[in-house]
Coordinates of C-alpha atoms (C1' of nucleotides) in Angstrom, one line a residue:
Chain B
X1 CA 147.5 69.5 101.8
X2 CA 145.3 71.6 104.0
X3 CA 146.0 69.5 107.1
X4 CA 149.7 70.2 106.7
X5 CA 148.8 73.8 106.3
X6 CA 146.7 73.6 109.4
X7 CA 143.7 75.1 107.7
X8 CA 140.8 73.7 109.7
X9 CA 138.2 75.7 107.8
X10 CA 139.2 74.3 104.4
X11 CA 139.3 70.8 105.9
X12 CA 135.8 71.2 107.1
X13 CA 134.6 72.3 103.7
X14 CA 136.3 69.4 102.0
X15 CA 134.7 67.0 104.5
X16 CA 131.2 68.3 103.5
X17 CA 131.9 68.1 99.7
X18 CA 129.6 65.5 98.1
X19 CA 130.6 65.4 94.5
X20 CA 133.9 63.7 95.1
X21 CA 135.8 66.1 92.9
X22 CA 138.1 68.5 94.6
X23 CA 139.9 71.2 92.6
X24 CA 142.8 73.5 93.4
X25 CA 143.6 76.7 91.8
X26 CA 147.0 78.4 91.8
X27 CA 147.9 82.0 91.5
X28 CA 151.7 82.2 91.7
X29 CA 152.6 80.7 95.1
X30 CA 149.0 80.9 96.3
X31 CA 147.1 77.7 96.2
X32 CA 143.4 77.6 97.0
X33 CA 140.6 75.1 97.3
X34 CA 138.2 76.4 94.7
X35 CA 135.6 75.3 92.2
X36 CA 137.1 78.0 90.0
X37 CA 137.7 79.8 88.0
X38 CA 140.3 82.2 89.4
X39 CA 141.7 85.2 87.5
X40 CA 143.7 84.2 84.4
X41 CA 146.5 86.3 85.8
X42 CA 146.9 88.8 88.6
X43 CA 148.1 91.5 86.1
X44 CA 144.7 93.2 86.0
X45 CA 145.0 93.8 89.7
X46 CA 146.7 97.2 89.8
X47 CA 144.9 99.6 92.0
X48 CA 143.8 98.2 95.3
X49 CA 141.8 99.7 98.1
X50 CA 140.7 98.1 101.3
X51 CA 137.2 99.4 102.1
X52 CA 136.1 97.9 105.5
X53 CA 136.3 95.0 107.8
X54 CA 133.4 93.2 109.4
X55 CA 132.5 90.2 111.4
X56 CA 130.9 87.2 109.6
X57 CA 129.7 84.0 111.1
X58 CA 131.5 80.9 109.8
X59 CA 129.3 79.4 107.2
X60 CA 126.6 82.0 108.0
X61 CA 125.6 80.2 111.2
X62 CA 125.2 82.6 114.2
X63 CA 125.9 79.8 116.6
X64 CA 129.4 79.3 115.2
X65 CA 132.6 81.2 115.4
X66 CA 132.8 84.7 113.9
X67 CA 135.6 85.4 111.6
X68 CA 136.9 88.8 110.4
X69 CA 136.1 89.5 106.8
X70 CA 138.2 92.1 105.0
X71 CA 136.4 93.9 102.2
X72 CA 138.4 95.5 99.4
X73 CA 138.3 96.3 95.7
X74 CA 140.7 96.3 92.8
X75 CA 140.8 97.9 89.4
X76 CA 143.2 97.5 86.5
X77 CA 143.8 101.2 86.6
X78 CA 144.3 103.8 89.3
X79 CA 142.0 106.2 87.5
X80 CA 139.2 103.6 87.6
X81 CA 139.7 103.2 91.3
X82 CA 139.5 106.9 91.8
X83 CA 136.3 107.1 89.8
X84 CA 134.8 104.4 91.8
X85 CA 135.7 106.1 95.1
X86 CA 134.1 109.3 93.9
X87 CA 131.0 107.4 93.0
X88 CA 130.9 105.9 96.4
X89 CA 131.2 109.4 98.0
X90 CA 128.4 110.6 95.7
X91 CA 126.2 107.6 96.8
X92 CA 126.8 108.5 100.5
X93 CA 125.5 111.9 99.8
X94 CA 122.2 110.4 98.9
X95 CA 121.9 108.5 102.1
X96 CA 118.4 109.1 103.5
X97 CA 119.7 109.5 107.0
X98 CA 121.8 112.5 105.9
X99 CA 119.2 114.0 103.7
X100 CA 116.4 113.3 106.1
X101 CA 118.3 115.4 108.7
X102 CA 119.2 118.2 106.2
X103 CA 115.6 118.5 105.0
X104 CA 114.2 118.2 108.5
X105 CA 112.0 115.2 107.7
X106 CA 112.7 113.0 110.6
X107 CA 115.0 112.4 113.6
X108 CA 115.8 110.0 116.3
X109 CA 116.3 110.5 120.0
X110 CA 118.4 108.5 122.4
X111 CA 115.8 109.1 125.1
X112 CA 112.8 107.9 123.0
X113 CA 114.7 104.8 122.1
X114 CA 116.6 103.3 119.2
X115 CA 114.7 102.4 116.1
X116 CA 111.8 104.7 117.0
X117 CA 111.7 107.5 114.4
X118 CA 110.3 110.9 115.2
X119 CA 108.6 112.5 112.1
X120 CA 109.2 116.2 112.0
X121 CA 106.5 118.6 110.6
X122 CA 107.9 118.6 107.1
X123 CA 108.2 114.8 107.1
X124 CA 104.8 114.3 108.6
X125 CA 103.2 116.3 105.9
X126 CA 105.0 114.5 103.2
X127 CA 103.9 111.2 104.7
X128 CA 100.4 112.5 104.9
X129 CA 100.4 113.3 101.2
X130 CA 101.6 109.8 100.4
X131 CA 98.9 108.3 102.6
X132 CA 96.2 110.4 101.0
X133 CA 97.4 109.4 97.6
X134 CA 97.2 105.7 98.4
X135 CA 93.8 106.1 100.1
X136 CA 92.5 107.6 96.9
X137 CA 93.9 104.7 94.9
X138 CA 92.5 102.1 97.3
X139 CA 89.1 103.7 97.4
X140 CA 89.0 103.3 93.6
X141 CA 89.9 99.6 94.0
X142 CA 87.1 98.9 96.5
X143 CA 89.0 99.0 99.8
X144 CA 87.3 100.0 103.1
X145 CA 89.3 101.8 105.7
X146 CA 89.2 100.4 109.3
X147 CA 90.9 101.5 112.5
X148 CA 92.3 99.1 115.2
X149 CA 94.1 99.6 118.5
X150 CA 97.8 99.5 119.0
X151 CA 97.6 96.6 121.4
X152 CA 95.8 93.3 121.5
X153 CA 95.4 90.5 124.0
X154 CA 98.1 87.9 124.1
X155 CA 95.4 85.3 123.2
X156 CA 94.9 87.0 119.9
X157 CA 98.5 86.2 118.9
X158 CA 98.3 82.7 120.4
X159 CA 95.4 82.1 118.0
X160 CA 97.2 83.6 115.1
X161 CA 100.3 81.6 115.8
X162 CA 102.5 84.6 116.0
X163 CA 103.0 84.2 119.7
X164 CA 104.4 80.8 119.3
X165 CA 106.7 81.9 116.5
X166 CA 107.9 85.2 117.9
X167 CA 106.6 85.6 121.4
X168 CA 109.8 85.1 123.4
X169 CA 111.9 87.1 121.0
X170 CA 109.6 90.0 120.8
X171 CA 108.5 92.8 123.0
X172 CA 107.2 91.3 126.3
X173 CA 103.5 91.5 127.2
X174 CA 102.0 94.5 129.0
X175 CA 100.2 93.4 132.1
X176 CA 97.2 95.1 133.6
X177 CA 97.6 95.8 137.3
X178 CA 94.4 94.2 138.7
X179 CA 93.0 91.7 136.3
X180 CA 96.4 90.4 135.3
X181 CA 95.6 90.4 131.7
X182 CA 98.4 90.3 129.1
X183 CA 98.5 92.5 126.0
X184 CA 101.1 92.8 123.3
X185 CA 102.0 95.8 121.2
X186 CA 100.7 94.8 117.9
X187 CA 103.5 93.5 115.6
X188 CA 101.0 93.2 112.7
X189 CA 97.5 94.2 111.9
X190 CA 96.1 90.9 110.4
X191 CA 94.7 89.4 113.6
X192 CA 92.7 92.5 114.3
X193 CA 91.4 92.6 110.8
X194 CA 90.4 88.9 111.1
X195 CA 88.3 89.8 114.1
X196 CA 86.7 92.6 112.1
X197 CA 85.8 90.1 109.4
X198 CA 84.2 87.9 112.0
X199 CA 82.1 90.7 113.4
X200 CA 79.4 90.0 111.0
X201 CA 78.1 87.1 109.0
X202 CA 79.4 87.0 105.4
X203 CA 77.9 85.4 102.3
X204 CA 79.5 84.6 99.0
X205 CA 78.0 87.8 97.7
X206 CA 79.8 89.9 100.3
X207 CA 83.3 88.8 99.1
X208 CA 85.8 90.0 98.5
X209 CA 86.1 92.1 101.7
X210 CA 89.0 94.5 101.5
X211 CA 90.0 96.1 104.8
X212 CA 92.6 98.8 104.7
X213 CA 94.5 100.5 107.5
X214 CA 97.6 102.6 108.0
X215 CA 98.5 100.5 110.9
X216 CA 101.5 101.3 113.2
X217 CA 103.2 98.2 114.4
X218 CA 106.1 97.4 116.8
X219 CA 108.6 94.7 116.4
X220 CA 111.6 93.9 118.5
X221 CA 114.3 93.9 115.8
X222 CA 117.8 93.0 117.0
X223 CA 119.7 96.1 117.9
X224 CA 122.4 95.5 115.3
X225 CA 119.8 95.3 112.5
X226 CA 118.4 98.8 113.0
X227 CA 119.2 101.0 110.1
X228 CA 117.9 104.6 109.6
X229 CA 114.3 104.5 108.5
X230 CA 114.7 101.3 106.5
X231 CA 114.7 99.0 109.5
X232 CA 113.0 100.3 112.7
X233 CA 111.2 99.0 115.7
X234 CA 108.0 101.1 115.2
X235 CA 106.6 101.7 111.8
X236 CA 103.4 102.2 109.9
X237 CA 102.4 99.7 107.3
X238 CA 100.0 100.7 104.4
X239 CA 98.3 97.5 105.2
X240 CA 95.2 95.8 103.9
X241 CA 93.7 92.4 104.0
X242 CA 91.5 90.9 101.3
X243 CA 89.2 88.1 102.3
X244 CA 87.9 86.4 99.1
X245 CA 86.5 83.1 97.8
X246 CA 89.1 80.7 96.4
X247 CA 87.7 81.3 92.9
X248 CA 88.5 85.0 93.3
X249 CA 92.0 84.6 94.5
X250 CA 93.9 85.0 91.3
X251 CA 91.8 88.0 90.1
X252 CA 92.3 89.7 93.5
X253 CA 96.0 89.0 93.5
X254 CA 96.3 90.5 90.0
X255 CA 94.4 93.6 91.1
X256 CA 96.9 94.0 94.0
X257 CA 99.8 93.8 91.5
X258 CA 98.1 96.5 89.5
X259 CA 97.9 98.8 92.6
X260 CA 101.6 98.3 93.3
X261 CA 102.6 99.0 89.7
X262 CA 100.3 102.0 89.6
X263 CA 101.9 103.5 92.6
X264 CA 105.4 102.7 91.5
X265 CA 104.7 104.3 88.2
X266 CA 103.2 107.5 89.7
X267 CA 106.3 107.8 91.8
X268 CA 108.6 107.1 88.9
X269 CA 110.0 104.0 90.6
X270 CA 111.2 102.0 87.6
X271 CA 114.2 100.4 89.2
X272 CA 112.8 97.4 91.1
X273 CA 112.8 93.6 91.0
X274 CA 110.1 91.2 91.8
X275 CA 110.8 88.2 94.0
X276 CA 108.6 85.2 94.5
X277 CA 109.4 83.8 97.9
X278 CA 108.4 80.1 98.3
X279 CA 108.8 77.6 101.1
X280 CA 112.1 75.7 101.5
X281 CA 111.1 72.2 100.4
X282 CA 113.9 70.8 102.6
X283 CA 112.7 72.3 105.8
X284 CA 108.9 72.1 105.9
X285 CA 108.7 72.3 109.7
X286 CA 109.6 76.0 109.6
X287 CA 106.1 76.7 108.2
X288 CA 102.5 76.2 109.4
X289 CA 99.7 75.0 107.2
X290 CA 98.9 72.0 105.0
X291 CA 101.0 71.0 102.0
X292 CA 97.9 71.3 99.9
X293 CA 97.2 74.9 100.8
X294 CA 100.9 75.8 100.3
X295 CA 100.9 74.3 96.9
X296 CA 97.6 76.1 96.0
X297 CA 98.9 79.5 97.1
X298 CA 102.3 79.1 95.5
X299 CA 100.6 78.2 92.2
X300 CA 98.3 81.2 92.5
X301 CA 101.2 83.6 92.9
X302 CA 103.2 82.2 90.0
X303 CA 100.2 82.2 87.7
X304 CA 99.2 85.8 88.6
X305 CA 102.8 87.0 87.9
X306 CA 102.8 85.1 84.6
X307 CA 99.5 86.8 83.6
X308 CA 100.8 90.2 84.5
X309 CA 104.0 89.5 82.6
X310 CA 106.2 90.3 85.6
X311 CA 109.8 89.5 85.3
X312 CA 110.3 87.6 88.6
X313 CA 112.9 85.4 90.2
X314 CA 112.1 82.7 92.7
X315 CA 113.7 82.4 96.1
X316 CA 113.2 79.1 98.0
X317 CA 113.0 79.4 101.8
X318 CA 112.2 83.1 101.8
X319 CA 108.4 82.6 102.4
X320 CA 106.7 83.9 105.5
X321 CA 106.0 81.1 108.0
X322 CA 102.3 81.2 107.1
X323 CA 102.5 81.5 103.3
X324 CA 104.4 82.4 100.1
X325 CA 104.7 85.9 99.0
X326 CA 105.5 88.3 96.1
X327 CA 107.9 91.1 97.1
X328 CA 109.0 94.2 95.2
X329 CA 112.6 94.8 96.0
X330 CA 114.5 98.1 95.5
X331 CA 118.1 99.0 96.0
X332 CA 119.3 101.9 98.2
X333 CA 122.1 104.4 97.3
X334 CA 124.8 101.9 98.3
X335 CA 123.2 99.0 96.4
X336 CA 121.7 97.3 99.4
X337 CA 118.4 95.6 98.7
X338 CA 115.2 96.4 100.6
X339 CA 111.8 94.9 100.3
X340 CA 109.1 97.5 99.7
X341 CA 105.8 96.2 98.4
X342 CA 104.6 92.8 99.5
X343 CA 101.7 90.6 98.6
X344 CA 101.1 87.4 100.5
X345 CA 98.6 84.6 100.2
X346 CA 97.4 83.1 103.5
X347 CA 95.2 80.0 104.0
X348 CA 96.3 79.7 107.6
X349 CA 94.9 82.7 109.5
X350 CA 91.4 82.1 108.1
X351 CA 91.6 78.6 109.5
X352 CA 93.0 79.6 112.9
X353 CA 90.4 82.3 113.3
X354 CA 87.7 80.1 111.8
X355 CA 86.7 82.6 109.3
X356 CA 83.6 81.6 107.2
X357 CA 81.2 82.7 104.6
X358 CA 78.0 81.1 103.4
X359 CA 78.3 79.8 99.8
X360 CA 75.7 79.7 97.1
X361 CA 75.2 76.1 98.2
X362 CA 74.1 77.4 101.6
X363 CA 77.1 75.7 103.2
X364 CA 79.9 77.2 105.2
X365 CA 83.2 77.8 103.4
X366 CA 86.6 79.2 104.3
X367 CA 87.7 82.4 102.7
X368 CA 91.3 82.9 101.5
X369 CA 93.2 85.9 102.8
X370 CA 95.7 88.2 101.0
X371 CA 98.0 90.4 103.0
X372 CA 99.3 93.3 101.0
X373 CA 101.3 96.5 101.5
X374 CA 102.3 98.4 98.4
X375 CA 104.8 100.7 100.2
X376 CA 105.7 98.0 102.7
X377 CA 106.1 100.6 105.4
X378 CA 105.9 104.4 105.0
X379 CA 109.2 104.7 106.8
X380 CA 111.1 102.4 104.5
X381 CA 109.3 103.8 101.4
X382 CA 110.2 107.4 102.3
X383 CA 113.8 106.3 102.9
X384 CA 114.2 104.6 99.6
X385 CA 112.3 107.5 97.9
X386 CA 114.9 109.9 99.4
X387 CA 117.8 107.9 98.1
X388 CA 116.3 107.5 94.6
X389 CA 115.6 111.2 94.2
X390 CA 118.5 112.5 96.3
X391 CA 115.8 114.5 98.2
X392 CA 114.4 116.1 95.1
X393 CA 110.8 114.8 95.5
X394 CA 108.3 115.1 92.8
X395 CA 106.5 118.5 92.9
X396 CA 103.2 117.1 94.3
X397 CA 105.0 115.4 97.2
X398 CA 107.8 117.8 98.2
X399 CA 107.4 119.7 101.5
X400 CA 107.9 123.2 100.0
X401 CA 107.1 123.7 96.3
X402 CA 108.1 127.3 95.8
X403 CA 110.3 129.9 97.5
X404 CA 110.1 133.6 96.7
X405 CA 113.4 135.6 96.7
X406 CA 113.0 139.3 96.8
X407 CA 116.0 141.0 95.3
X408 CA 116.1 143.5 98.1
X409 CA 114.1 144.8 101.0
X410 CA 112.2 147.1 98.6
X411 CA 110.4 144.2 97.0
X412 CA 109.3 142.3 100.1
X413 CA 105.8 143.8 99.9
X414 CA 105.5 142.5 96.4
X415 CA 106.9 139.1 97.5
X416 CA 104.2 138.9 100.2
X417 CA 101.6 139.6 97.6
X418 CA 102.9 136.7 95.5
X419 CA 103.1 134.6 98.6
X420 CA 99.5 135.2 99.4
X421 CA 98.4 134.6 95.9
X422 CA 100.2 131.2 95.6
X423 CA 99.2 130.0 99.1
X424 CA 95.6 130.8 98.2
X425 CA 96.1 128.7 95.1
X426 CA 97.1 125.7 97.3
X427 CA 100.8 126.0 96.3
X428 CA 103.1 125.4 99.2
X429 CA 105.2 128.6 99.3
X430 CA 107.9 130.3 101.4
X431 CA 109.5 133.7 101.3
X432 CA 113.2 134.2 101.9
X433 CA 113.2 137.8 103.0
X434 CA 116.6 137.7 104.8
X435 CA 118.9 140.6 104.3
X436 CA 121.2 138.7 101.9
X437 CA 122.2 139.0 98.3
X438 CA 120.2 137.1 95.7
X439 CA 123.1 134.9 94.9
X440 CA 123.2 133.8 98.5
X441 CA 119.5 133.2 98.7
X442 CA 119.6 131.1 95.5
X443 CA 122.4 129.0 96.8
X444 CA 120.7 128.3 100.1
X445 CA 117.4 127.5 98.6
X446 CA 118.9 125.3 95.9
X447 CA 120.5 123.3 98.6
X448 CA 117.1 122.9 100.3
X449 CA 116.0 121.3 97.0
X450 CA 112.9 123.5 96.7
X451 CA 111.7 122.9 93.1
X452 CA 110.9 126.5 92.1
X453 CA 112.7 129.7 93.1
X454 CA 110.9 132.9 92.2
X455 CA 113.1 136.0 92.0
X456 CA 111.2 139.2 92.3
X457 CA 112.6 142.7 91.8
X458 CA 111.8 145.9 90.0
X459 CA 111.0 144.2 86.6
X460 CA 108.6 141.8 88.2
X461 CA 106.7 144.4 90.2
X462 CA 106.2 146.4 87.1
X463 CA 104.9 143.5 85.0
X464 CA 103.1 141.7 87.8
X465 CA 105.3 138.7 87.0
X466 CA 107.7 136.3 88.6
X467 CA 111.1 135.3 87.4
X468 CA 111.4 131.5 87.5
X469 CA 114.4 129.4 88.4
X470 CA 114.0 125.6 88.4
X471 CA 116.0 123.8 91.0
X472 CA 119.2 122.5 89.4
X473 CA 118.2 123.9 86.0
X474 CA 118.8 127.6 86.3
X475 CA 116.8 130.5 85.0
X476 CA 113.6 129.7 83.1
X477 CA 112.4 133.2 82.2
X478 CA 109.4 135.0 83.6
X479 CA 105.6 134.4 83.7
X480 CA 102.6 136.2 85.1
X481 CA 101.4 135.1 88.6
X482 CA 98.3 133.5 87.2
X483 CA 100.2 131.6 84.5
X484 CA 102.8 130.4 87.0
X485 CA 100.0 129.1 89.3
X486 CA 98.3 127.1 86.6
X487 CA 101.7 125.9 85.3
X488 CA 102.3 124.4 88.8
X489 CA 98.9 122.9 89.0
X490 CA 99.3 121.3 85.6
X491 CA 102.6 119.8 86.6
X492 CA 101.1 118.4 89.8
X493 CA 98.1 117.0 88.0
X494 CA 100.3 115.2 85.4
X495 CA 102.3 113.6 88.2
X496 CA 99.5 112.1 90.2
X497 CA 97.4 111.2 87.2
X498 CA 96.7 107.5 87.4
Chain M
rG1 C1' 122.3 89.6 119.7
rC2 C1' 127.6 88.9 117.4
rC3 C1' 132.5 91.1 115.2
rG4 C1' 134.7 95.8 114.3
rA5 C1' 134.7 101.1 114.4
rU6 C1' 132.8 105.8 116.1
rG7 C1' 130.5 109.6 119.7
rU8 C1' 134.0 117.2 120.8
rA9 C1' 129.1 123.8 119.8
rG10 C1' 122.5 123.3 116.0
rC11 C1' 125.6 121.0 111.5
rU12 C1' 130.5 119.3 109.4
rC13 C1' 134.9 118.4 111.6
rA14 C1' 140.4 119.8 114.1
rG15 C1' 142.5 118.6 118.8
rU16 C1' 149.9 115.6 117.9
rU17 C1' 153.1 110.9 122.8
rG18 C1' 147.7 113.0 129.2
rG19 C1' 150.2 119.2 131.0
rU20 C1' 146.7 127.3 128.7
rC21 C1' 143.2 121.9 124.3
rA22 C1' 137.9 124.0 124.7
rG23 C1' 139.2 125.2 118.6
rA24 C1' 137.6 126.2 113.1
rG25 C1' 134.1 126.7 109.1
rC26 C1' 128.9 126.9 108.3
rA27 C1' 124.2 127.9 110.8
rG28 C1' 122.5 131.6 114.8
rC29 C1' 122.3 136.7 117.0
rU30 C1' 123.8 142.1 116.4
rG31 C1' 125.4 145.9 113.2
rA32 C1' 126.8 147.9 108.5
rU33 C1' 125.2 147.0 103.4
rU34 C1' 119.8 147.1 99.8
rU35 C1' 121.8 143.6 96.8
rG36 C1' 119.3 140.5 89.7
rU37 C1' 120.3 134.1 89.2
rA38 C1' 124.9 129.1 93.7
rA39 C1' 128.4 132.1 99.6
rU40 C1' 128.8 140.9 101.2
rC41 C1' 131.7 142.6 105.5
rA42 C1' 132.5 143.1 110.8
rG43 C1' 131.4 141.8 115.8
rC44 C1' 129.1 138.6 119.4
rA45 C1' 127.4 134.3 121.5
rG46 C1' 127.5 128.6 121.5
rG47 C1' 130.2 122.9 124.5
rC48 C1' 129.4 118.5 131.7
rC49 C1' 134.3 116.7 124.8
rG50 C1' 127.7 110.5 124.7
rU51 C1' 126.9 108.4 130.2
rG52 C1' 128.7 106.5 134.8
rG53 C1' 133.0 104.8 137.3
rG54 C1' 138.4 104.3 137.6
rU55 C1' 144.0 105.4 136.9
rU56 C1' 146.9 110.1 137.7
rC57 C1' 149.4 115.8 140.9
rG58 C1' 146.6 116.5 136.3
rA59 C1' 142.0 113.1 131.5
rA60 C1' 138.5 115.3 125.4
rU61 C1' 143.1 112.2 125.4
rC62 C1' 144.6 105.9 129.2
rC63 C1' 141.3 101.7 131.4
rC64 C1' 136.2 99.6 132.5
rU65 C1' 130.5 99.9 132.4
rC66 C1' 126.4 101.5 130.0
rC67 C1' 123.8 104.3 125.9
rA68 C1' 123.6 105.6 120.9
rU69 C1' 125.4 105.6 115.9
rC70 C1' 128.1 103.5 111.5
rG71 C1' 130.0 98.9 108.4
rG72 C1' 129.0 93.9 108.2
rC73 C1' 127.1 89.0 110.1
rU74 C1' 122.6 86.7 111.8
rC75 C1' 117.4 87.9 111.8
rC76 C1' 113.3 90.3 109.2
rA77 C1' 105.7 88.0 111.2

RNA sequence: GCCGAUGUAGCUCAGUUGGUCAGAGCAGCUGAUUUGUAAUCAGCAGGCCGUGGGUUCGAAUCCCUCCAUCGGCUCCA
């Protein structure tokens, strides 16, 4: 049938079918090779809209021909289609690239290069607050901060195995002029941390060693893959490596899950999925390390997730080349999935770097390594955070917490007094003293997503109060200055309470 | 990297088949106004139409190169 039709693609599919049963489905005059089912009838297809077209490799293989895929959607009613299109428009408004520009958080420059984000002052401070928050959590969990350089000798990555796996496809080595040494921009922090581990002798009593660093790394991502802040060529991981005894592995893994969940909770991230990424059993050559170690680490992850009662799903073939991992996945405004937090068990690097500790038996043993990054990268985390909150960050994190709007020029002096008081109380405050009507100032500052707008005029001056307007929620009545300050402090405390 | 699309003032966008096509709104600046919970009025200023070539008497407009962005694919240590 398909030969007569001249449909070479269907023929190829049929040739690869193994089960021996081939079914056809009909829809009017349209006959298709399909496992089924098709629609019962086409009557529910009433409102149709073609959304986009895109290239797609035949059978997902980039070495094969690329076909044009047409994307469209249909609904049984026109009104439903219209609603959907409105929803789509709304989702686009939450795009972190748009909001990031509007709120002056970050930018890109053609001259600096693609995929290399530039953090603007407001974005940098927001990021700093996230870092400090995590540093505090990690301190409580026994992590020790370390700092490592942005480059490392090529040999470092030959030892780690990364050079063999990614060397030719990655940024090329930097060569020193006279000694002809070769350095690579670091694409990950683990090899550096392994060398820190090795810098002193460890005994079983020293473990676990938990080394943490906000490490900026550079990866040569394919140009077509770059996407706002979610996929970039230079980014900062909230990285840490835990070196522990095999008997500590599960406990340590569980503690890391706790950190991730703590952070997600503090940031009201409830909408995530957890994915266990295992090795593809059909294609073991893709991975390094012994079968025994792979099995041990895969079991450790699965057991840890069971013990924490995580609702996980397993993906075969999604593991890193050196070990299985547990990923926390979150969707962006348009429903695209991104990996945020990641926890990975690794038996390979300790072996390649010949890491050791002296056991209670006075013999040399090999530690196990856990790679973990609760945010994944600060870039991606901020991006997803923007899309989830539509730029309305929690009070403790948001760049500007309060803006004071004097009703007219006459009240600017009082506004300044309020400004000084709040700033001295560590509340990030602005004044909008432009020569505009209050309505205009309210509108502009609402659009800037500043959580609290304080309107001050004659009444407020008299009572030494401020009139409070909560972003998106309208007038909230008035309060004295002192009450307002402690009200803000309380809200912040509640939010970052662990 | 691949397929397709896009690139005009700080931002969002108009510019019909190449011929007063350098335009608007917002933002900015200046002035007037002194404002009470989502846009006061008027004036002014802003652009090598992404880059480099080409076609043409004439290019924002047509062709090619490169750069960047967007939607997918592939990839994601």
